[in-house]
Every structure is written in structure tokens, then in C-alpha cells.
PDB file of C-alpha atoms in Angstrom:
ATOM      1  CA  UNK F   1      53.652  79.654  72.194  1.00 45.00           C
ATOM      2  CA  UNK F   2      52.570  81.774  69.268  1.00 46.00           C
ATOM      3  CA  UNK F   3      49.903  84.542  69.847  1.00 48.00           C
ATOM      4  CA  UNK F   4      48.155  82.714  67.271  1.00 49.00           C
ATOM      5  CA  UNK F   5      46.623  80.892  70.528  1.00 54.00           C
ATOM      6  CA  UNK F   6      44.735  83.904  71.993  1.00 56.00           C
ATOM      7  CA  UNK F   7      45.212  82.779  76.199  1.00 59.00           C
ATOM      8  CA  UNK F   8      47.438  81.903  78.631  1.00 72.00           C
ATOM      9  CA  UNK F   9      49.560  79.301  78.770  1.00 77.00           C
ATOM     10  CA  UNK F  10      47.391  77.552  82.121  1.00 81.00           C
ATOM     11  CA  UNK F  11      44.638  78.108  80.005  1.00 84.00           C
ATOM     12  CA  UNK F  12      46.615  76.072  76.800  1.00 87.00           C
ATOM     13  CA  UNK F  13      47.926  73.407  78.927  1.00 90.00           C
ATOM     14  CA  UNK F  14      44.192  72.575  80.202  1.00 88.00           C
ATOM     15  CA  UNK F  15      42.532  72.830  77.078  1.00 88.00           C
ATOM     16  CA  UNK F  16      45.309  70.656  75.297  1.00 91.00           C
ATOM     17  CA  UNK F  17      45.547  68.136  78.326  1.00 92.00           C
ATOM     18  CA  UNK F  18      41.442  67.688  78.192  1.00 89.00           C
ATOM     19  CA  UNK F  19      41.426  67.274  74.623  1.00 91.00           C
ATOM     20  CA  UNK F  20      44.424  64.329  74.625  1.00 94.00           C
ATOM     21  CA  UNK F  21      42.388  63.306  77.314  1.00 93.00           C
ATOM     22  CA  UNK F  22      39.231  63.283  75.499  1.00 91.00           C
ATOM     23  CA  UNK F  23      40.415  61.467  72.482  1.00 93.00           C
ATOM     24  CA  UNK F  24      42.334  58.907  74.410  1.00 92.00           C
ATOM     25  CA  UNK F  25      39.622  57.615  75.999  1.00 93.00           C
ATOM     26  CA  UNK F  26      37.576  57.792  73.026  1.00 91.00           C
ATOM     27  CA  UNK F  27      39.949  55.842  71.043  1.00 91.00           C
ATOM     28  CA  UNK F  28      41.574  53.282  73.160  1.00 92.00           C
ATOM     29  CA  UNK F  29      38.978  50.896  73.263  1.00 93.00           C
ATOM     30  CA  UNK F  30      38.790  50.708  69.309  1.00 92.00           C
ATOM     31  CA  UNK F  31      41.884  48.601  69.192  1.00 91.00           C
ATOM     32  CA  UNK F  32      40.092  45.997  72.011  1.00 92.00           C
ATOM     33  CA  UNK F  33      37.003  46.401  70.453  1.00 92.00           C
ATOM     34  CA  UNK F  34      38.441  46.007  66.666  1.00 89.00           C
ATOM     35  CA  UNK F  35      40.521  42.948  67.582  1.00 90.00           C
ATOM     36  CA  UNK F  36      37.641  41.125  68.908  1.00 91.00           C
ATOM     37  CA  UNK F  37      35.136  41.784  66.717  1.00 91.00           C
ATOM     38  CA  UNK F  38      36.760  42.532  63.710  1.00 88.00           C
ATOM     39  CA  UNK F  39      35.762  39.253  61.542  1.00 88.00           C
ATOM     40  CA  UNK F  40      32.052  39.843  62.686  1.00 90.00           C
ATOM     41  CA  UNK F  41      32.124  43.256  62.001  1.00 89.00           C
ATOM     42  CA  UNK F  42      32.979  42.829  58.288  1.00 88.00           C
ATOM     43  CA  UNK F  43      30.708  39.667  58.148  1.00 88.00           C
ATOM     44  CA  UNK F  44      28.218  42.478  59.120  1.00 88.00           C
ATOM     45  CA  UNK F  45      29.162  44.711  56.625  1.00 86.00           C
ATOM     46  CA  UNK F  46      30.353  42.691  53.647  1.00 84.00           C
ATOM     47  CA  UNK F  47      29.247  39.142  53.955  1.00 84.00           C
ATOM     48  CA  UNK F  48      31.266  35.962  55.286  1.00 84.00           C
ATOM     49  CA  UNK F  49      33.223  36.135  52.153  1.00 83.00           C
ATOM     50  CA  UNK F  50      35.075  39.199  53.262  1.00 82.00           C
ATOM     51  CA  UNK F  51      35.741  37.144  56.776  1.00 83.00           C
ATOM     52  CA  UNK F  52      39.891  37.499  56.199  1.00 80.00           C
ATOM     53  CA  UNK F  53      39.384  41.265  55.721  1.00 83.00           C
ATOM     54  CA  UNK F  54      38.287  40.962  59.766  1.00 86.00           C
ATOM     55  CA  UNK F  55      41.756  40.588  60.534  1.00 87.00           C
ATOM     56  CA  UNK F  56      43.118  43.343  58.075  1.00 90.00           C
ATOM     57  CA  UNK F  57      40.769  45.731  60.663  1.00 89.00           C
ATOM     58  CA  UNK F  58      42.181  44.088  63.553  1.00 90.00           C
ATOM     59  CA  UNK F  59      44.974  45.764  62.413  1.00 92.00           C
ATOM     60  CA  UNK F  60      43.873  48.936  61.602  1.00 92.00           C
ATOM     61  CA  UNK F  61      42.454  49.572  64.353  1.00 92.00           C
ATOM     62  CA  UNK F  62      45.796  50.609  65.723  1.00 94.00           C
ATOM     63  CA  UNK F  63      46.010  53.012  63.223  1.00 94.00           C
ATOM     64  CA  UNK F  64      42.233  54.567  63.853  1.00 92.00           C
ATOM     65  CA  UNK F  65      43.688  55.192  67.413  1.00 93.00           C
ATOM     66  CA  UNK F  66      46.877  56.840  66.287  1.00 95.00           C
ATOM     67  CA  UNK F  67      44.967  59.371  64.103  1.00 95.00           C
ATOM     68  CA  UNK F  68      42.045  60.015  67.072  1.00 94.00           C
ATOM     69  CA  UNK F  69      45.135  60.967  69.403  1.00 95.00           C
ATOM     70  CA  UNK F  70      47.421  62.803  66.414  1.00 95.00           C
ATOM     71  CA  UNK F  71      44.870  65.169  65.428  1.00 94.00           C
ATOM     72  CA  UNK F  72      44.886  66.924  69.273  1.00 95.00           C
ATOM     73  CA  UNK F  73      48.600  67.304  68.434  1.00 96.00           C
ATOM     74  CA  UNK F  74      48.344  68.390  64.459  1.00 95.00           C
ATOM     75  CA  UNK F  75      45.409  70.963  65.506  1.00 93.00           C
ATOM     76  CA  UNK F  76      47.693  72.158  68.291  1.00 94.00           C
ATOM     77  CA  UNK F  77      50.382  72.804  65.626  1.00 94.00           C
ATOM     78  CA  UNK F  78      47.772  74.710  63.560  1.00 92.00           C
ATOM     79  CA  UNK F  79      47.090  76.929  66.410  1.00 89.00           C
ATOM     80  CA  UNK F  80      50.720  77.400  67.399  1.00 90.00           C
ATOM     81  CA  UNK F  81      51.643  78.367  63.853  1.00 90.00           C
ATOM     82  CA  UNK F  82      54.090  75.521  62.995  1.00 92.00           C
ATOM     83  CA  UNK F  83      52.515  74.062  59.946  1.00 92.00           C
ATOM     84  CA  UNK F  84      55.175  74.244  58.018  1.00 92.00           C
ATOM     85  CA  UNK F  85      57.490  72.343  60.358  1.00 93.00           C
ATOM     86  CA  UNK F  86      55.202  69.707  60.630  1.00 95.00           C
ATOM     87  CA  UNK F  87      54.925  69.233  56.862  1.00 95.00           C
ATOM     88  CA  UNK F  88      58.548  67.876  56.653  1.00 95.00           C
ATOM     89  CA  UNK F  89      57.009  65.292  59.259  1.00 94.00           C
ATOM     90  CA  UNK F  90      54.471  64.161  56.676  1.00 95.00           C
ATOM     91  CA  UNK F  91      56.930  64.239  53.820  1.00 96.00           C
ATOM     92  CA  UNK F  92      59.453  62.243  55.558  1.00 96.00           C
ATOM     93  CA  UNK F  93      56.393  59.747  56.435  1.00 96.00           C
ATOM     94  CA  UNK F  94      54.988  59.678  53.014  1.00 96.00           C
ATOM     95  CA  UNK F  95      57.838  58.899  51.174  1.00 97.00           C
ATOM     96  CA  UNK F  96      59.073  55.940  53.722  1.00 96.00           C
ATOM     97  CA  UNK F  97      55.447  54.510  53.413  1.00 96.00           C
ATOM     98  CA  UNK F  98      55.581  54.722  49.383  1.00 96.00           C
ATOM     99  CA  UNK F  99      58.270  52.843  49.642  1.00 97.00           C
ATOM    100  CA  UNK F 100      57.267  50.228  51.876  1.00 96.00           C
ATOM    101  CA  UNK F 101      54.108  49.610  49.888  1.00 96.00           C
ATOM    102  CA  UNK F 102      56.105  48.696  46.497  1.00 96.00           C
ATOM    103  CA  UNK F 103      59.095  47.052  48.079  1.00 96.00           C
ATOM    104  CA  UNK F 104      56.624  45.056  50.748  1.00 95.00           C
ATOM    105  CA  UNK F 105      53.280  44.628  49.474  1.00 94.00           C
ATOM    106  CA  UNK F 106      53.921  42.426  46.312  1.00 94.00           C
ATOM    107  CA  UNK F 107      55.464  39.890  48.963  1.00 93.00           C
ATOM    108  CA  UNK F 108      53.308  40.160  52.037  1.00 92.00           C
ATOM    109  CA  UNK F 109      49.899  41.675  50.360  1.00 91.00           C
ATOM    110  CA  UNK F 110      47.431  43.365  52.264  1.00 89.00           C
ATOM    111  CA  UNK F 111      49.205  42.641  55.556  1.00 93.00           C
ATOM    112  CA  UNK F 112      51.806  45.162  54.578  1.00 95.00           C
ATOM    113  CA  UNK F 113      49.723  47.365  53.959  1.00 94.00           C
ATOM    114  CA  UNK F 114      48.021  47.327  56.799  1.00 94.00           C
ATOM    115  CA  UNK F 115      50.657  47.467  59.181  1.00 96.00           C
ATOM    116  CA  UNK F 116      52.381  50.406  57.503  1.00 97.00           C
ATOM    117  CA  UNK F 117      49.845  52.287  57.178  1.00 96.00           C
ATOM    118  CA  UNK F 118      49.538  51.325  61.222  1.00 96.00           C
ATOM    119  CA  UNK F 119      53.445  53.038  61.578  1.00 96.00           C
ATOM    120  CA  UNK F 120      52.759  55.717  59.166  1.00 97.00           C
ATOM    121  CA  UNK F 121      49.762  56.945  61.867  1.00 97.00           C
ATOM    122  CA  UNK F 122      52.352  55.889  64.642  1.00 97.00           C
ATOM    123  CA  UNK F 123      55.133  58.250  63.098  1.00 97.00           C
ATOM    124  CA  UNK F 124      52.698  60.970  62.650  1.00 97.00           C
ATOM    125  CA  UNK F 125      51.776  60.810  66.482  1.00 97.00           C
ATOM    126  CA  UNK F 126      55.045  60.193  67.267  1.00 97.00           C
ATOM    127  CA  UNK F 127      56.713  63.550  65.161  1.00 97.00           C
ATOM    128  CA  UNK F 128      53.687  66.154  66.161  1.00 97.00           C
ATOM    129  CA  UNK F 129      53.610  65.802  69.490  1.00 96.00           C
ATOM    130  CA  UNK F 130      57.411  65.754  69.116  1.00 96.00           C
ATOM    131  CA  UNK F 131      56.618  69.198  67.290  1.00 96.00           C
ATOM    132  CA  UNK F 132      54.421  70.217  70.185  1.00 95.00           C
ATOM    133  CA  UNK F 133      56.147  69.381  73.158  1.00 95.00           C
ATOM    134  CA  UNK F 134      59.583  71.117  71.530  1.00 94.00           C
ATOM    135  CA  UNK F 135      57.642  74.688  70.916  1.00 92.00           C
ATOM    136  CA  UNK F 136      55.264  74.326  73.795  1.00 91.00           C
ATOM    137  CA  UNK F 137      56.332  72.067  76.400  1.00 91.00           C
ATOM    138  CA  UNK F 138      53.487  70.516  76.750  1.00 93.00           C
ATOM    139  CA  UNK F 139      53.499  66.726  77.160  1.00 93.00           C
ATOM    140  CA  UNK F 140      50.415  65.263  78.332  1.00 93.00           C
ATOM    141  CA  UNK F 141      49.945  63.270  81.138  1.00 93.00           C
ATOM    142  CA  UNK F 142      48.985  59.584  80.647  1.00 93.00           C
ATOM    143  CA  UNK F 143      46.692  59.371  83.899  1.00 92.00           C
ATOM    144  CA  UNK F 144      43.573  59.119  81.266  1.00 91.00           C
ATOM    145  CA  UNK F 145      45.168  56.835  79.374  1.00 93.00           C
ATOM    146  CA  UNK F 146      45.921  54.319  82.041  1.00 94.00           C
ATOM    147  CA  UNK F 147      42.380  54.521  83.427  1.00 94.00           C
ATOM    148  CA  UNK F 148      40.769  54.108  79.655  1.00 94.00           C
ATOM    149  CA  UNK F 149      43.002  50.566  79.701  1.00 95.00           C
ATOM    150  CA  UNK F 150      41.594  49.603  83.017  1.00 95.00           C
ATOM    151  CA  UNK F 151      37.877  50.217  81.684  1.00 96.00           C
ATOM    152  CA  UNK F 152      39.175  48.465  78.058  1.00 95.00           C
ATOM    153  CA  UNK F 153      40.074  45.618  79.806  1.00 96.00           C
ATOM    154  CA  UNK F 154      36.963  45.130  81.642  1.00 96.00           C
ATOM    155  CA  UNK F 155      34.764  45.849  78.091  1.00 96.00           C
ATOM    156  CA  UNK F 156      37.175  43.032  76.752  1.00 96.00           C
ATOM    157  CA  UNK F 157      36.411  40.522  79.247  1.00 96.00           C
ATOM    158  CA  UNK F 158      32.666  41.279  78.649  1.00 96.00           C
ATOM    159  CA  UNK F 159      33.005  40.911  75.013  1.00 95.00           C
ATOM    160  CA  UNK F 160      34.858  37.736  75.522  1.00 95.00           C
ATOM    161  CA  UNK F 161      31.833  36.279  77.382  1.00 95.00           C
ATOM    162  CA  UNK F 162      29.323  37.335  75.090  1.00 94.00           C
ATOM    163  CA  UNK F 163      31.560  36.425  71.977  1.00 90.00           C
ATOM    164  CA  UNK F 164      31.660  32.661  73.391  1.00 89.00           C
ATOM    165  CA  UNK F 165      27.641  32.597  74.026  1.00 89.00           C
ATOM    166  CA  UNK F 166      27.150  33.560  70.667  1.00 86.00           C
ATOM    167  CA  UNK F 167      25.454  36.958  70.531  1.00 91.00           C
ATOM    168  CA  UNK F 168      25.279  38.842  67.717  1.00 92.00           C
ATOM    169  CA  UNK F 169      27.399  41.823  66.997  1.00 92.00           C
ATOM    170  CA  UNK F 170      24.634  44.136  67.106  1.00 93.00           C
ATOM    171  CA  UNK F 171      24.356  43.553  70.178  1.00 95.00           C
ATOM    172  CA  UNK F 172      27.308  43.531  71.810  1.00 95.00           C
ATOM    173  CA  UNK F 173      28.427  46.717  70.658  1.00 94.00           C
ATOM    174  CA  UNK F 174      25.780  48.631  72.525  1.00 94.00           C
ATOM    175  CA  UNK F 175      26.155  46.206  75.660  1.00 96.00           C
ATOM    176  CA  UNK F 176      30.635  46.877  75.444  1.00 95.00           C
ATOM    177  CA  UNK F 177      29.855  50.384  75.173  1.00 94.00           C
ATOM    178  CA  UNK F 178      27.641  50.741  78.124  1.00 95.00           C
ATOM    179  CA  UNK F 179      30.135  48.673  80.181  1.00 96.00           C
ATOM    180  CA  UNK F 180      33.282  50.493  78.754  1.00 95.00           C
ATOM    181  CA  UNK F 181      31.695  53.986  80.434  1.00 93.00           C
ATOM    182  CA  UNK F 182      30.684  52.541  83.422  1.00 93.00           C
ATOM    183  CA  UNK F 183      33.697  51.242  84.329  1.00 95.00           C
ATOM    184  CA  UNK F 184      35.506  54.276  83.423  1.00 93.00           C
ATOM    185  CA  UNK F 185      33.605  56.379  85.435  1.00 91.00           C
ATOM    186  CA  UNK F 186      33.969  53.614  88.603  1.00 92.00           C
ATOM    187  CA  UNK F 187      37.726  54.237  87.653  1.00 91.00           C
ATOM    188  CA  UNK F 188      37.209  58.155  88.189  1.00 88.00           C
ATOM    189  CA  UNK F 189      38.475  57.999  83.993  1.00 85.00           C
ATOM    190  CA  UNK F 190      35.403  60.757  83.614  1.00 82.00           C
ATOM    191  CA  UNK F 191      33.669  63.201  86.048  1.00 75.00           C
ATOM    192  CA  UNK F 192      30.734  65.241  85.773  1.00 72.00           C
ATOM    193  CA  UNK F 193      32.651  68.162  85.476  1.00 72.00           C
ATOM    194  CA  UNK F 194      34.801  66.579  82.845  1.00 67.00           C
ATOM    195  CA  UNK F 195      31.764  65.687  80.666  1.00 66.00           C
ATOM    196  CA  UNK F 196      29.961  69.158  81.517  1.00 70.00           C
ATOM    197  CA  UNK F 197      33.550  70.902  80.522  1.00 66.00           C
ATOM    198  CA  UNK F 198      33.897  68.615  77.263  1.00 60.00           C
ATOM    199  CA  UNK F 199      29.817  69.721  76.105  1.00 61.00           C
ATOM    200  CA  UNK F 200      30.532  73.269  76.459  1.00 64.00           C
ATOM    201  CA  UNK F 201      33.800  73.688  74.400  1.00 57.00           C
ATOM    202  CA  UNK F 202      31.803  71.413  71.729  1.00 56.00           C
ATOM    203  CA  UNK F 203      28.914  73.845  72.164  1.00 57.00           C
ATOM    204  CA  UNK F 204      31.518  76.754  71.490  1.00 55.00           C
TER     205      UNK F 204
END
């Protein structure tokens, strides 16, 4: 690791490990949440007119959890001095997404372009943790991520009930969030200590 990370490498692999951690669980339940309340959310926002554009976000939601989890990676590659490597990762992805949008879009529309831009955020993950893992060794265990899906799938179920009573969206946004932690932290997904250790490094 380079000595532009100023610790030791316990100290690296803890830090990195709480932060995939930290935006795994953040992130997770997006794609749940987005896929079942996508057309209500942009009803919300933009009127029933823009109803079809709920399952553009359905999609994208994908992508909003590729980028939460590939920025631990890219800001790892910042700190390990490999910026430039990783910029052949980007290049490589921006020129096969170019060319996806002209070839596909004029035939498939904005469902091309979501679901590219969905494996352009995919390949990104994908290349800098490949980056990461090759310099460092670190690959991060998936223990968070397999307790954030229990806890998604309960918030789902809960949305799913409320969605079919007919609450409003305002409402059960709050009331999936609430659930979504609780169960987590039935699921031992968060601790005390983990929250206490995430506030302080913000703090910092």
C-alpha cells in the first residue's frame, strides 16, 4: 500500500471494511425501495404524466447502488495513489457506453439508456475494486451485505402491505425506513459500536 495512506495495514483493512460496510447497507435497500415505489415517487415529483419515467428509476436504482459502493473503492484508489490506473478503467467504460447510447438508444429509447448507464456503474465497481484488491489485497467481506438483504427483504414485505392499502408515499418512506433499521439491527447488521465508530470518523 502506498505511504500515501499514513497507518497500518490492520488499521486500512478496518477502515476500508467499515466503510464498504457502511455504504452497503446504506445503499442496498434503494434498489427494493426504488422498484417499489418508483412510479409514485415520480408521480410525487413530476405529476402522473411522468408515471412511465417510474420505471426508468426502477432501473436506476441499480445504478445509485453501484456508485454508493464504487466510491469506497475509487477513494481507496485516491489514497493508495493509483489514479492514474484507474483512469484507463473509466476510459475503457466511457467509450463502450458512448457507443451503446448511439448504436442502442435510437432503437430501444430511454430503456437503453437506463440500463447502460446501470453497467457503466457496474463496470466501474467491478474494475476499482479490481484495482484495489490487486495493490492492496483487500476484498471485503460480504457479511454486511447479506444481513442488509435480510433487513431489505423485510422493508419490502412492509412496503408491499402498505402499497396494497393505499398509503401515500410520504408515508411509507418514513414507516420502510424505520423498519429497514430495526430489522437490521435484530439481524446484528449494526451495533452500537458500529454506529458510535461510523459518527466519529464523520466527526473527523
Amino acid at each position: 500500500v502506498s505511504n500515501v495512506f499514513r497507518g497500518t495495514p490492520l488499521q486500512f483493512f478496518d477502515i476500508s471494511q467499515k466503510a464498504f460496510d457502511t455504504m452497503a447497507l446504506l445503499s442496498l435497500p434503494i434498489i427494493a425501495g426504488g422498484y417499489l415505489l418508483g412510479q409514485k415517487i415520480m408521480i410525487l415529483v413530476a405529476g402522473k404524466e411522468f408515471i412511465l419515467a417510474g420505471n426508468v428509476l426502477q432501473i436506476l436504482a441499480i445504478a445509485i447502488t453501484c456508485i454508493f459502493l464504487s466510491n469506497v473503492f475509487t477513494h481507496i484508489i485516491i489514497a493508495i495513489d493509483r489514479q492514474k490506473t484507474m483512469m484507463y478503467g473509466f476510459m475503457f467504460v466511457a467509450t463502450i457506453s458512448l457507443v451503446g447510447y448511439i448504436v442502442l438508444i435510437p432503437r430501444f429509447s430511454y430503456w437503453a439508456a437506463a440500463w447502460i448507464t446501470v453497467c457503466a456503474e457496474a463496470a466501474i465497481l467491478f474494475i476499482s475494486a479490481a484495482i484495489v484488491a490487486s495493490a492492496t489485497k483487500f476484498v471485503p467481506n460480504m457479511i454486511a451485505v447479506k444481513k442488509s438483504l435480510l433487513a431489505t427483504s423485510v422493508m419490502a414485505g412492509v412496503i408491499v402491505l402498505l402499497n396494497r392499502s393505499y398509503v401515500h408515499v410520504l408515508i411509507i418512506l418514513p414507516i420502510a425506513s424505520v423498519v429497514y433499521f430495526c430489522a437490521l439491527y435484530m439481524f446484528k447488521g449494526i451495533s452500537k459500536e458500529f454506529l458510535t465508530e461510523v459518527l466519529r470518523v464523520k466527526k473527523k
